[in-house]
Tab-separated table of C-alpha atoms in Angstrom:
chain	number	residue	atom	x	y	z
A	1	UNK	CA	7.736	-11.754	15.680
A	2	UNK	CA	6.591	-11.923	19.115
A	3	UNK	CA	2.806	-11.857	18.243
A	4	UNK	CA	1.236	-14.933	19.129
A	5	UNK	CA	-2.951	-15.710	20.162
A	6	UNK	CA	-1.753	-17.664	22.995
A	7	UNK	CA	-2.011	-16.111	26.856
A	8	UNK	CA	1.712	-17.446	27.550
A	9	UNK	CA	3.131	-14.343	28.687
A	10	UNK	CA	-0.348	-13.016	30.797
A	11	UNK	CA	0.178	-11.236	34.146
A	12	UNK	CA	-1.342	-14.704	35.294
A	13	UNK	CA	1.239	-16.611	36.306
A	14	UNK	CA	4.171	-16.716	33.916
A	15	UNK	CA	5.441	-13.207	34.839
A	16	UNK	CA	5.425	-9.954	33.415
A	17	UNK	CA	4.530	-9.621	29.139
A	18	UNK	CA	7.235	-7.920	26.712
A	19	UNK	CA	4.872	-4.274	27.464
A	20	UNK	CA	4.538	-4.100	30.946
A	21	UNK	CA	8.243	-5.584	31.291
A	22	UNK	CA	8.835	-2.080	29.365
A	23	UNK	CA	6.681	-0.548	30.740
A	24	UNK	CA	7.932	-1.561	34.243
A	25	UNK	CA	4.745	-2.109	35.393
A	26	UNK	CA	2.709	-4.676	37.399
A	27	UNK	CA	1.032	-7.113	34.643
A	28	UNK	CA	-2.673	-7.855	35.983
A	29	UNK	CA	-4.397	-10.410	34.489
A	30	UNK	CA	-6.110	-9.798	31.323
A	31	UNK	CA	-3.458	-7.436	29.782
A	32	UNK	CA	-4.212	-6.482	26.624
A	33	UNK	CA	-0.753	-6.219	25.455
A	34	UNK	CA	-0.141	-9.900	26.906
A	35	UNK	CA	-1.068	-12.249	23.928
A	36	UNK	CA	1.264	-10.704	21.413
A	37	UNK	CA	4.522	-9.130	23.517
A	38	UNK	CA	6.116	-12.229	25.482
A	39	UNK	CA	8.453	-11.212	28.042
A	40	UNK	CA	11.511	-11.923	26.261
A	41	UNK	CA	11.789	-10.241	22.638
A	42	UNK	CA	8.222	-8.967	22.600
A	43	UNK	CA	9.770	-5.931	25.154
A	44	UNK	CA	12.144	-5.011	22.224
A	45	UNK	CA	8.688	-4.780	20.083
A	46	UNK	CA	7.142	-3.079	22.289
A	47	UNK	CA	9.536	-0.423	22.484
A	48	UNK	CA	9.313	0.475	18.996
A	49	UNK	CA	5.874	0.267	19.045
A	50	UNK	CA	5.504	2.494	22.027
A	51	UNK	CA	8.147	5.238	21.212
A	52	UNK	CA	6.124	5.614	18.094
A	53	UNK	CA	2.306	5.585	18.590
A	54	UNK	CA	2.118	5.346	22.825
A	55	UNK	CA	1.019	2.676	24.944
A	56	UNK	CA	-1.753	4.068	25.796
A	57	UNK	CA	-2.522	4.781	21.863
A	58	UNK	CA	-2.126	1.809	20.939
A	59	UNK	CA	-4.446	-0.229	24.100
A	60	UNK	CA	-7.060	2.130	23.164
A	61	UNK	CA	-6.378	1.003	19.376
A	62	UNK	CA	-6.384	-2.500	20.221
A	63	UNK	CA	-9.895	-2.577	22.216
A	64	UNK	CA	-11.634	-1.008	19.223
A	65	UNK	CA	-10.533	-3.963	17.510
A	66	UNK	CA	-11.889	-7.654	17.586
A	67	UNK	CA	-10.241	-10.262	19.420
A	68	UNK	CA	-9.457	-12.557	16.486
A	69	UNK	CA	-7.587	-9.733	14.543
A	70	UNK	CA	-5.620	-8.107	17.135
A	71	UNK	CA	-2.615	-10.438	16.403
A	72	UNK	CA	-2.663	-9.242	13.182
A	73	UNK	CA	-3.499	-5.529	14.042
A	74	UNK	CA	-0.138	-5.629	16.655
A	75	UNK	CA	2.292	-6.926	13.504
A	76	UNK	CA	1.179	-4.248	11.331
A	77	UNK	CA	1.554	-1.682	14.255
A	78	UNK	CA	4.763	-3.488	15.123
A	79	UNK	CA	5.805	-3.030	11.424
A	80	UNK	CA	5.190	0.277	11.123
A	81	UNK	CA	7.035	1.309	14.015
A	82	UNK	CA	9.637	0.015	13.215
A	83	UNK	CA	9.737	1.305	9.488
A	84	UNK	CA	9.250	4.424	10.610
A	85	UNK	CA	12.262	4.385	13.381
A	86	UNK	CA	14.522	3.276	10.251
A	87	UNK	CA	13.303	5.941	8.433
A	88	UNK	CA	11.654	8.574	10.423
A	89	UNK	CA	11.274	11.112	7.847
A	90	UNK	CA	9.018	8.683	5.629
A	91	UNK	CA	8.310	5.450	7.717
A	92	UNK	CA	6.634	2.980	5.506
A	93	UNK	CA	5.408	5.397	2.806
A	94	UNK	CA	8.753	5.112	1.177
A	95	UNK	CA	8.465	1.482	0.500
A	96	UNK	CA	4.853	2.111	-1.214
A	97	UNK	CA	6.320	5.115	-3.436
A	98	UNK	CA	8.886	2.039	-4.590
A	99	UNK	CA	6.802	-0.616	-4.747
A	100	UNK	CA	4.410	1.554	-7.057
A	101	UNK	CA	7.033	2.830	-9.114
A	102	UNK	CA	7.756	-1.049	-9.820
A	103	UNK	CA	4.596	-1.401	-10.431
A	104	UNK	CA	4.376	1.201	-13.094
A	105	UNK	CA	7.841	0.472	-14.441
A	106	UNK	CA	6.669	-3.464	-15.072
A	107	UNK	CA	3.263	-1.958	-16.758
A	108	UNK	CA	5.021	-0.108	-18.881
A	109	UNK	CA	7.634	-2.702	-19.825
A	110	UNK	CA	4.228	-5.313	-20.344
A	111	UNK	CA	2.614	-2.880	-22.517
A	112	UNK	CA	5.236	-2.497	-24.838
A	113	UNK	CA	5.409	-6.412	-25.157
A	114	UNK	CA	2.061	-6.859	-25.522
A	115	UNK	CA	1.751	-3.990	-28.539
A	116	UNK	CA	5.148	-5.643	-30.015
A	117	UNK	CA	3.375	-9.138	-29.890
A	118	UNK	CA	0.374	-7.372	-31.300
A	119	UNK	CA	2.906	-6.347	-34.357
A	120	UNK	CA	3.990	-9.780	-34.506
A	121	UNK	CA	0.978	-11.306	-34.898
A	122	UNK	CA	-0.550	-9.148	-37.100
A	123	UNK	CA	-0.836	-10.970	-40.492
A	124	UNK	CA	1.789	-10.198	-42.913
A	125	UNK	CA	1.107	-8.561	-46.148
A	126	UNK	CA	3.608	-11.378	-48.325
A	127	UNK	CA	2.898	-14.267	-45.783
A	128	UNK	CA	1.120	-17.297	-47.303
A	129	UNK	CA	-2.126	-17.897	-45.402
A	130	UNK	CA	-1.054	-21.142	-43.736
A	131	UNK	CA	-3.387	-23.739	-42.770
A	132	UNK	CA	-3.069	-23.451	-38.785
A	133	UNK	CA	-3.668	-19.267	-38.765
A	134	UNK	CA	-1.167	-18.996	-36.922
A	135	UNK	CA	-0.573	-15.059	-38.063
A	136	UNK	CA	-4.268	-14.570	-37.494
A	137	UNK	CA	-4.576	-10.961	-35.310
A	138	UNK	CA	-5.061	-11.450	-31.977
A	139	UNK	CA	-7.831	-12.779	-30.425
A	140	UNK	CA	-9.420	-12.872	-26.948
A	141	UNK	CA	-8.548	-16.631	-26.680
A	142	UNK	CA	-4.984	-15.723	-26.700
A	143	UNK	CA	-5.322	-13.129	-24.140
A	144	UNK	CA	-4.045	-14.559	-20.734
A	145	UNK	CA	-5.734	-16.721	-18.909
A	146	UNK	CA	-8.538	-14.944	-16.776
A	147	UNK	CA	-6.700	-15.038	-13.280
A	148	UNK	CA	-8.519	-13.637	-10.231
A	149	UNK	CA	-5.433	-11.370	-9.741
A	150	UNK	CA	-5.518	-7.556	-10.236
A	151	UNK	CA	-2.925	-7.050	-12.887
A	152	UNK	CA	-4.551	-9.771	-14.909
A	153	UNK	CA	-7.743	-8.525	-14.483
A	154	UNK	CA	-6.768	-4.438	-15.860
A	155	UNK	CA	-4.409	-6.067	-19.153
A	156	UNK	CA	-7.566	-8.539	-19.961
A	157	UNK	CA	-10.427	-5.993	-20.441
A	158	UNK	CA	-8.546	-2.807	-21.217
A	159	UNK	CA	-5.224	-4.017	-23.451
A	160	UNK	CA	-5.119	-0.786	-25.476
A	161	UNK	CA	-5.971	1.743	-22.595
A	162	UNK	CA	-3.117	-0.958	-20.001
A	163	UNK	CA	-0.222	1.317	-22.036
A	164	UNK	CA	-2.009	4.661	-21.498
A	165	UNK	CA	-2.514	4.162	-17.777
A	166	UNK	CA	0.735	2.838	-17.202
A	167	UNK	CA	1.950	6.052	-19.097
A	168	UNK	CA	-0.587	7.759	-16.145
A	169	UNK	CA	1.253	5.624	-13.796
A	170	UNK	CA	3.989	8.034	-13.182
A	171	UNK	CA	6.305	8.238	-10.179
A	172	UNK	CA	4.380	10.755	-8.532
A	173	UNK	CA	5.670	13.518	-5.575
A	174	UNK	CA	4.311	12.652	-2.546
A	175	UNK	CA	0.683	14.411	-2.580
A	176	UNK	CA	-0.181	12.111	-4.581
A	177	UNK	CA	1.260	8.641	-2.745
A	178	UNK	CA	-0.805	10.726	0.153
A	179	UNK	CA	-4.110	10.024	-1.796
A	180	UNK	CA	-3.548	6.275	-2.069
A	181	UNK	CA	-6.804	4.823	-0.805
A	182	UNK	CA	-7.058	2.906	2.400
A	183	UNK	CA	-6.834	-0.686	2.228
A	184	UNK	CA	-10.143	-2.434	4.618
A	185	UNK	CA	-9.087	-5.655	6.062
A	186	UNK	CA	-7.182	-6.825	2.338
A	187	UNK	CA	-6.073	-9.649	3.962
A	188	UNK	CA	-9.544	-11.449	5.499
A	189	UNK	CA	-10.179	-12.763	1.834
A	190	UNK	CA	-9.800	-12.860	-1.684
A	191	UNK	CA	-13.038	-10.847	-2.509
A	192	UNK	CA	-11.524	-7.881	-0.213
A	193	UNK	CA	-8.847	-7.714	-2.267
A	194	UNK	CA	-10.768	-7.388	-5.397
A	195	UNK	CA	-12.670	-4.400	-3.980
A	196	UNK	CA	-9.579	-2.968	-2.662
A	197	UNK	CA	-7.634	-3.223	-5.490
A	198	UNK	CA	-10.855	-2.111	-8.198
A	199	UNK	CA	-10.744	0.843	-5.701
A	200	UNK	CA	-7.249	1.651	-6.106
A	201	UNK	CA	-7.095	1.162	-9.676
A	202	UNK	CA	-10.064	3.679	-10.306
A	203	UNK	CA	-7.882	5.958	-7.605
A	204	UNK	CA	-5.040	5.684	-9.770
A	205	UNK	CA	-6.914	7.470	-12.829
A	206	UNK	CA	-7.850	4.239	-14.435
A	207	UNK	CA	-10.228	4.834	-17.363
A	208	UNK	CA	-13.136	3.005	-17.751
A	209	UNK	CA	-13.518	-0.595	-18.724
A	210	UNK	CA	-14.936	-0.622	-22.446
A	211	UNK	CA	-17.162	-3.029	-22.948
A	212	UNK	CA	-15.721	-5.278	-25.468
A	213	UNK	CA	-18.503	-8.160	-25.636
A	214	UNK	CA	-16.525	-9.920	-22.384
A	215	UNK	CA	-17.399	-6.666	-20.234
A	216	UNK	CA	-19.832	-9.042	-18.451
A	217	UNK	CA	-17.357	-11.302	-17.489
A	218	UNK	CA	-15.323	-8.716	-15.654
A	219	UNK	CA	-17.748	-7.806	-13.207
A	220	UNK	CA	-18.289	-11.580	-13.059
A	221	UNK	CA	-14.433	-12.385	-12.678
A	222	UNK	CA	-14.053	-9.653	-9.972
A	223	UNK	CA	-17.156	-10.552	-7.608
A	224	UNK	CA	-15.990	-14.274	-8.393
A	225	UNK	CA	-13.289	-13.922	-5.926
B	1	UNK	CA	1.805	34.759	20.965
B	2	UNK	CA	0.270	33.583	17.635
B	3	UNK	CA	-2.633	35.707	17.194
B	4	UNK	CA	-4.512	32.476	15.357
B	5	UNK	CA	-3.806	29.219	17.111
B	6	UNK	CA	-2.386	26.736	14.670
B	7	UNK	CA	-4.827	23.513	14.355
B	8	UNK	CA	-3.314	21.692	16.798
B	9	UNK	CA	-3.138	24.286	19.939
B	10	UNK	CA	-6.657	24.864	18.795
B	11	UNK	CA	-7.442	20.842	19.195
B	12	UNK	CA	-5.001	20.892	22.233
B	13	UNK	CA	-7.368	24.092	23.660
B	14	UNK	CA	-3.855	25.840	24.853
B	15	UNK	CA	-2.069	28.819	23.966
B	16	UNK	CA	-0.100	28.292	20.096
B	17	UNK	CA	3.475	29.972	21.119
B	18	UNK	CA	5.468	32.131	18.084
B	19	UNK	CA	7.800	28.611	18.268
B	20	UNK	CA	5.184	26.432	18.417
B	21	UNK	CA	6.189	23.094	16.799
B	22	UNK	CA	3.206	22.147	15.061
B	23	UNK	CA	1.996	25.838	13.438
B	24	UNK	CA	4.460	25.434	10.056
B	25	UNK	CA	2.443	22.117	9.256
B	26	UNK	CA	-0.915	22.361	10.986
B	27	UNK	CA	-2.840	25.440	9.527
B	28	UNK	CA	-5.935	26.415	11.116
B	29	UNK	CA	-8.296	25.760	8.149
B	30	UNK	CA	-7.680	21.895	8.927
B	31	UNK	CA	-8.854	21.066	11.417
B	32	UNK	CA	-9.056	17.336	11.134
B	33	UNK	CA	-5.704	16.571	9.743
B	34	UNK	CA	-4.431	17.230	13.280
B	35	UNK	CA	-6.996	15.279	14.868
B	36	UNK	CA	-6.452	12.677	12.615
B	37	UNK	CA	-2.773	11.937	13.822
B	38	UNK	CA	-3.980	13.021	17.552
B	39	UNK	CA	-5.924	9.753	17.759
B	40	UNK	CA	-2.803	7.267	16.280
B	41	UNK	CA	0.604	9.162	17.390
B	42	UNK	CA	-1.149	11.349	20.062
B	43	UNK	CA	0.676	15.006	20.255
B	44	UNK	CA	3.810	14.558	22.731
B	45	UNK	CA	4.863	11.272	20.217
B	46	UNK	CA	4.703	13.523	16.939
B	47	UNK	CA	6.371	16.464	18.904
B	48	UNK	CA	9.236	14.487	20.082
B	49	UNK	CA	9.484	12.829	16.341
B	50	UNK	CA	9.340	16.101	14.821
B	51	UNK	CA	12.194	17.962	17.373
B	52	UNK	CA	14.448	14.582	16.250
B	53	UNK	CA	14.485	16.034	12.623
B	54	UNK	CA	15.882	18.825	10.608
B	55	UNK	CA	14.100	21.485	9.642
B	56	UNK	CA	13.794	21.208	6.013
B	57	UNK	CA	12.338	17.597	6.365
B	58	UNK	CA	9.393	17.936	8.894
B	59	UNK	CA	7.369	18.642	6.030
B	60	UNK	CA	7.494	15.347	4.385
B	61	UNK	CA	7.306	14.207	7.755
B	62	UNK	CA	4.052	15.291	8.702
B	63	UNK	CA	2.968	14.468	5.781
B	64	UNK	CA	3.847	10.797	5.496
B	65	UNK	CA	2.372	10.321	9.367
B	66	UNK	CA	-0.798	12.403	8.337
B	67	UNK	CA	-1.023	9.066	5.331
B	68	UNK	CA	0.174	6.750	7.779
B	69	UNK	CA	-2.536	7.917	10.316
B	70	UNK	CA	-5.096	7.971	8.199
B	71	UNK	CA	-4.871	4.676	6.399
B	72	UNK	CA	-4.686	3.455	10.441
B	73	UNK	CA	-8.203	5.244	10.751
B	74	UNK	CA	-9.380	3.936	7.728
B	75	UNK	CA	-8.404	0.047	8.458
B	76	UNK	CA	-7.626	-0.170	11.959
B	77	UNK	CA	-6.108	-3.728	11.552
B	78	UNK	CA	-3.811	-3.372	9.004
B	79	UNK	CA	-3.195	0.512	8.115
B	80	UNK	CA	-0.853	1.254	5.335
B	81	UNK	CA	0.443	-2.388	5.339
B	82	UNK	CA	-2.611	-3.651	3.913
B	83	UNK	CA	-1.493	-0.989	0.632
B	84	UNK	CA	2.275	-2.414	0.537
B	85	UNK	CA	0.947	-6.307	1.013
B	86	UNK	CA	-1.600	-5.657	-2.124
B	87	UNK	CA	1.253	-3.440	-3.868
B	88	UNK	CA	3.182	-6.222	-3.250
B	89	UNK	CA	0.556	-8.802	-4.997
B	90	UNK	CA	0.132	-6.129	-8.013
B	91	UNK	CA	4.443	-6.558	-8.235
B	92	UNK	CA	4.566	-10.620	-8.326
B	93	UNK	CA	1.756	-10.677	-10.985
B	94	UNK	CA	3.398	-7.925	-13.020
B	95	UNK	CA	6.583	-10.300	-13.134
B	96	UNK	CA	4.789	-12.956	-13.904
B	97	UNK	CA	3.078	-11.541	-16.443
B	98	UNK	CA	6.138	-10.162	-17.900
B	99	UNK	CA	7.375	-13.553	-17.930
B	100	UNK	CA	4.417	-14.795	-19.968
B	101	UNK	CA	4.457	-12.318	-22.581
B	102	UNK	CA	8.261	-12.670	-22.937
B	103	UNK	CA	7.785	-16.240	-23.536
B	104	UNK	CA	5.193	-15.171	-26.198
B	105	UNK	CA	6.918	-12.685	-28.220
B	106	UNK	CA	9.682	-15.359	-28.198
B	107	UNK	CA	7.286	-17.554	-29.806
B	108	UNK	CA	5.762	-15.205	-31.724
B	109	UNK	CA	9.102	-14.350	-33.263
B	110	UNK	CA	10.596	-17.831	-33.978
B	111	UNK	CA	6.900	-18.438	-36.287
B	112	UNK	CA	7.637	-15.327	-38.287
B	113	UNK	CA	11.211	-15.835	-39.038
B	114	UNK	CA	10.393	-19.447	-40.008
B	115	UNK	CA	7.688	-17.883	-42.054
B	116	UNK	CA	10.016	-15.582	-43.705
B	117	UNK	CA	12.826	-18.116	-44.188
B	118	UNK	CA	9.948	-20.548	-46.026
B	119	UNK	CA	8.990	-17.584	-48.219
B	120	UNK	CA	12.578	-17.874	-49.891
C-alpha cells in the first residue's frame, strides 16, 4: 500500500505524486493526494481510486477529514475501489454478506455446544453425588471468561436468548445487509468498538439483556473498554 | 420526455430523458438516496459504472453503492471497512470461542463416561 504520512512524493522537489502522475498534472506543493500516492505504485492506486469515486470526490473527501486520519481514510477508499472494480455489481458488500453469514453460522454451531454442555452437565438422575460437584448445573463461574470482545460479551449475559438470535441471524437478502449500521471511527479505540458493535448487535434484532444478578457488570464490562 | 423527473435529473436540475439511466433506480419520492451517492461517486462515475453492467444487475448495484455511500457519509474515515474489520473481530472470537467450548464438551464428556463406567 502506497499510503504513507510522510511528504516523500510532494510536488516539492521529488517529482510528481502517484495522483497527479495520473492525473498528468503539474504537482504544486501541498498536494493533498501527495502523502499517500508516491509516484511509483501509488499511480496504480490512484487509478482505482479515481475511476471509482473521482479525484475531485475524493480531495473534497479528504479535506473534510483531519490530517492524522487521512492515511487511514485513503486505504479504506483505496480498498473499496478496488473491491468494487473486482466486483462491480457488489463491491465490498459481498464480503460483509459472507463474513456475517460466518458469523451466524459459528453462533449457531456455539449455541448448540453450549446447550449440549448444558445437557452434560446437568446432574444425572443415577450419578452418585461426588465430592468435587463436578455434575453440579452450570454456573456463572464456568461461563467464559469476561473478555472485552463482542461475541463474549452477547454468550455471557444472554446464553439462552445467544441460540434464538443466532436462529434471527439468518443470511438475509440484501435490504437487509443495506441496514447494517455505520461503523464511526471503529478503529481509534477499543471503547469505539464496544459502542459500535452494542449498536450493531441491537441492529441485528438482539433482544434485550435480562438482568441475571451480573446485568451490572455488563454495562460495566462494555464502558470498561 | 419523462413527465416526472427521476430523483436524480431532479438533483441534477436537467431534463430526465425516457432512457434516462438513473430513473429505474432513483424514484422521485427519494430524494436523498441520490444525493447521498452524488456526494461519494458523483453522477458521471455511477453512470459510467452502471452503462458497464447488464441490465438485470444494476439493481443490486445501486443498491450496494447507495450502502457503500452511505456508510462513507456516516464515517468518513473508514466507510464500510470499519463494518468488515469489526465483522472480522466478531469471526476470530466466534472461532475461538468455538474452540473453547469444544474443548469443554470434550471434558465434559470424558467426566460422565468415567462416571458411568464407575457406576458399574
Amino acid at each position: 500500500m502506497s499510503s504513507s504520512g510522510n511528504p516523500s512524493s510532494s510536488g516539492g522537489g521529488g517529482g510528481p505524486c502517484g495522483a497527479c502522475k495520473f492525473l498528468r498534472r503539474k504537482c504544486v506543493a501541498g498536494c493533498i493526494f501527495a502523502p499517500y500516492f508516491d509516484s511509483e505504485q501509488g499511480a496504480a492506486h490512484f487509478a482505482a481510486v479515481h475511476k471509482v469515486f473521482g479525484a475531485s470526490n475524493v480531495s473534497k473527501l479528504l479535506l473534510h477529514i483531519p490530517e492524522h486520519k487521512r492515511p487511514d481514510a485513503v486505504v479504506s477508499i483505496c480498498f473499496e475501489a478496488q473491491a468494487r472494480l473486482r466486483d462491480p455489481i457488489y463491491g465490498c458488500v459481498s464480503h460483509i454478506v459472507s463474513l456475517q453469514q460466518q458469523v451466524v453460522s459459528l453462533q449457531t454451531e456455539l449455541s448448540y455446544l453450549q446447550a449440549h454442555l448444558a445437557t452434560l452437565e446437568l446432574p444425572q438422575p443415577m450419578a452418585p453425588v461426588s465430592s468435587s460437584g463436578s455434575l453440579q448445573a452450570l454456573s456463572i463461574t464456568d461461563l467464559p471468561t469476561i473478555s472485552p470482545s463482542l461475541y463474549d460479551l452477547s454468550s455471557f449475559f444472554e446464553p439462552v436468548m445467544s441460540s434464538t438470535w443466532a436462529m434471527q441471524q439468518q443470511p438475509r437478502p440484501s435490504d437487509h445487509v443495506f441496514g447494517v449500521p455505520s461503523s464511526s471511527s471503529i478503529i481509534g479505540g477499543g471503547g469505539e468498538l464496544q459502542a459500535l458493535a452494542r449498536e450493531f448487535i441491537q441492529g441485528g434484532q438482539m433482544p434485550a439483556q435480562p438482568s441475571l444478578g451480573t446485568g451490572g457488570s455488563a454495562s460495566t464490562v462494555i464502558k470498561r473498554e | 420526455m419523462n413527465p416526472k423527473r427521476c430523483a436524480a435529473c431532479k438533483y441534477l436540475r436537467r431534463r430526465c430523458p425516457k432512457d434516462c439511466i438513473f430513473a429505474p433506480y432513483f424514484p422521485p419520492n427519494d430524494p436523498a438516496k441520490f444525493a447521498c451517492i452524488h456526494r461519494i461517486y458523483g453522477a458521471g462515475n455511477v453512470s459510467k459504472m452502471l452503462q458497464q453492467l447488464p441490465d438485470q444487475t444494476r439493481a443490486e448495484a445501486v443498491e450496494s453503492l447507495c450502502f457503500e455511500a452511505k456508510c462513507r457519509v456516516d464515517d468518513p474515515v473508514y466507510g464500510c471497512v470499519g463494518i468488515i474489520h469489526l465483522l472480522q473481530t466478531q469471526v476470530q472470537n466466534a472461532q475461538n470461542e468455538l474452540a473453547k467450548t469444544q474443548a469443554e464438551v470434550a471434558v465434559a464428556q470424558t467426566r460422565l463416561s468415567q462416571t458411568q463406567n464407575s457406576d458399574f
